[in-house]
Structures are given as C-alpha cells and as structure tokens.
Coordinates of C-alpha atoms in Angstrom, one line a residue:
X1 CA 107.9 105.8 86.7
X2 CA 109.0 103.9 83.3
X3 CA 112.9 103.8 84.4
X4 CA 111.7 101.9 87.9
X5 CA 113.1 98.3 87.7
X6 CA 108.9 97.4 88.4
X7 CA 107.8 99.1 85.6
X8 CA 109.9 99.2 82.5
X9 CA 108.7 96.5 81.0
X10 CA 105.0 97.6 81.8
X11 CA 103.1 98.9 78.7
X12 CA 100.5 100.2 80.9
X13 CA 103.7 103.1 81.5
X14 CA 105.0 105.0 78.7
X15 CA 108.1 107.1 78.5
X16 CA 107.5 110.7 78.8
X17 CA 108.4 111.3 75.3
X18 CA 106.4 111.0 71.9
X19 CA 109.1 109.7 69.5
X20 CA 108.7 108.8 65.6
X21 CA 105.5 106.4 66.0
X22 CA 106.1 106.1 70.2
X23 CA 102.8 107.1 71.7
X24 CA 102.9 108.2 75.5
X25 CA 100.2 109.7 77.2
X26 CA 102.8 113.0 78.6
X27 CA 101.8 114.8 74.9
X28 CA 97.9 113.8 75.4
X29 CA 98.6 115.3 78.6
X30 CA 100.4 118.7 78.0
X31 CA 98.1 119.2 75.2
X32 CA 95.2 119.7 77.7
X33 CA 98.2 122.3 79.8
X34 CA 98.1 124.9 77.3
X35 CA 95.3 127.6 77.5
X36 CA 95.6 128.1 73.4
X37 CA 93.7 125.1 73.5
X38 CA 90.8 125.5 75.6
X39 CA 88.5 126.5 72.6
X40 CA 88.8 122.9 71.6
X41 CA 87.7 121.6 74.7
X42 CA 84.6 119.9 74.6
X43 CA 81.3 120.8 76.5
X44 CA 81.9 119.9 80.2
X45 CA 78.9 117.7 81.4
X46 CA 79.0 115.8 84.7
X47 CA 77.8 113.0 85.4
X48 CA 75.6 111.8 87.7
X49 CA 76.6 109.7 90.7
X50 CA 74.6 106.7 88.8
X51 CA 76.7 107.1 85.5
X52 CA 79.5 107.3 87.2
X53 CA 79.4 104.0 89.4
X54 CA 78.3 102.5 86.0
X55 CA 81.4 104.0 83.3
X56 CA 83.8 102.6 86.3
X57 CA 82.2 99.0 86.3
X58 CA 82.4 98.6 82.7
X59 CA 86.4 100.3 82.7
X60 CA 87.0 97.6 85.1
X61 CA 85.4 95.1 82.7
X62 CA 87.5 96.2 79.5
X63 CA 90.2 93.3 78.7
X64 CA 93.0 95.0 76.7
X65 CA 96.1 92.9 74.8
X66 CA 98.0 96.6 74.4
X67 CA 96.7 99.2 76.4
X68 CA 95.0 102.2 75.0
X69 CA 97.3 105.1 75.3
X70 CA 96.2 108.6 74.9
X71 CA 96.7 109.9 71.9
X72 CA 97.5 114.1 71.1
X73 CA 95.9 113.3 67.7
X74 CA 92.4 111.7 68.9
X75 CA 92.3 114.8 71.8
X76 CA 90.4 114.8 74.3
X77 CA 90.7 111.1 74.0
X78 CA 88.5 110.6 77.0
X79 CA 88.1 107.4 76.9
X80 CA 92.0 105.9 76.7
X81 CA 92.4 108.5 79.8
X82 CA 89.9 107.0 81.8
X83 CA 90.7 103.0 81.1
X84 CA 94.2 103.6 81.4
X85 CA 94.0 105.6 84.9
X86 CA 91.7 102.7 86.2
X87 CA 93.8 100.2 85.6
X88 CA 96.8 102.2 86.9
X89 CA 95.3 102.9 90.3
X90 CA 94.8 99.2 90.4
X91 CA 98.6 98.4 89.4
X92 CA 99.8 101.0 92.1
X93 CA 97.3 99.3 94.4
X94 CA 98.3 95.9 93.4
X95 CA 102.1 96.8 94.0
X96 CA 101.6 98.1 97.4
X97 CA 99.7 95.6 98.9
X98 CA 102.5 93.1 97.7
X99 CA 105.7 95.2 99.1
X100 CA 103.6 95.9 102.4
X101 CA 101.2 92.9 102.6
X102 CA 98.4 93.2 105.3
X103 CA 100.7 94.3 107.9
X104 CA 101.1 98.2 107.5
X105 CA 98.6 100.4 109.5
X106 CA 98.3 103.4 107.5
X107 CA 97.9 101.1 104.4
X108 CA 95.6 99.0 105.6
X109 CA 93.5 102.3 106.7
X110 CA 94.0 104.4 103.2
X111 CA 94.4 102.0 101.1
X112 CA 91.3 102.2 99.7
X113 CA 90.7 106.4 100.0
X114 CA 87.8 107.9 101.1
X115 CA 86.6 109.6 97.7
X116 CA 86.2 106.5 96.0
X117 CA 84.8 103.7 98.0
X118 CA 81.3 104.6 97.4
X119 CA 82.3 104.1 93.3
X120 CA 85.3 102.3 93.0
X121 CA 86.1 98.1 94.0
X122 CA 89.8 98.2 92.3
X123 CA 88.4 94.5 90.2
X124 CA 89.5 93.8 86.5
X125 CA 88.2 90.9 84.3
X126 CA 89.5 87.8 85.5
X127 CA 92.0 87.2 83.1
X128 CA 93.8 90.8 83.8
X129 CA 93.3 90.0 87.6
X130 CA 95.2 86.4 87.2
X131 CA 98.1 88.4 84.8
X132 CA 98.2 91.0 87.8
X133 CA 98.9 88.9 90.6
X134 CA 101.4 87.3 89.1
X135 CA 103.5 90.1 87.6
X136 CA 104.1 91.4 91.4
X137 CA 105.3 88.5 92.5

C-alpha cells in the first residue's frame, strides 16, 4: 500500500518494516500472529452494541497531527489499532468515491457494507474531513 503513488506520502501507512526508531504497525501486527504469545493476551470482553456505537463516535472525533501507530512495545495497543483502522476505512472510502464518483453501481450499493451501517457513518472532526477532501483531489 505504502509504494502506491496515493499513498507514500500518507503517514496514516507505514512501510511494512520496523527499522532503527521507524514504527509500522506490520510488527504490532505479527506480534499478535504468534501463538507463544497468547498468554499475554488480555482478557477478551465484548462489548455491547451500545459501547460500541459510542468508542466509534469518539474514534471519529479524535483529531491527530501524527497518527498513532501501533506499537510492538505498548502490545496490545488497542487503542492506536482501533483509531488508526477508522480512519483508514475512511481514507479507502474517501479514495473510492473520488476515482469512481457517484456513478458506479456496485459502489454505490456496497459502499457502505452491510455490517457496519447500524455503527459506523465514515465522519472525522471537521478539520481531518477538510484535509481529506483535498488530499484526493
């Protein structure tokens, strides 16, 4: 995704690597791969439809200047996973609707997938919405 002309110069992507002081979120990732780690998992909890709907609103609400990579050190670092797959579902959305536009049936029917339109409305604060918009175009 990094090496795509769209996205190299997006910080909400990291390289695949962990280099020197380079965070990416690929070694937060295969950390959670390995099964000699699953003693260190935490306690699984779900949450309830409610707290769900409500940790999404305020992830949408979270204005970042550098956004909050995973890090292997803090793992599980929950909450970096969470804000920074948010706001890459509404990246990916973003870029779609702007290479496609309205015009595209099978966008216009899934872009918005079934599993999440009772939680999700794909909004940021308005000052990542108006940076958005105009990285795309």
């Amino acid at each position: 995704m990094k090496q795509n002309q769209l996205f190299i110069s997006d910080q909400l992507f990291t390289e695949n690597v962990r280099v020197g002081n380079v965070l990416s979120d690929a070694a937060h990732r295969e950390r959670a791969n390995y099964i000699d780690h699953l003693g260190s998992f935490p306690t699984f909890r779900p949450l309830d439809e409610t707290e769900v709907k409500d940790r999404i609103e305020r992830i949408s609400g979270i204005e970042f200047s550098v956004p909050p990579i995973p890090d292997v050190d803090k793992y599980p670092d929950i909450d970096s996973v969470q804000i920074i797959a948010y706001h890459r579902l509404v990246r990916y959305r973003d870029l779609v609707d702007n290479i496609l536009g309205g015009k595209n049936r099978f966008w216009s029917v899934y872009r918005t997938p079934m599993w999440a339109q009772d939680y999700m409305d794909y909004q940021l604060t308005e000052q990542a919405s108006l940076r958005r918009r105009s990285q795309f175009t």
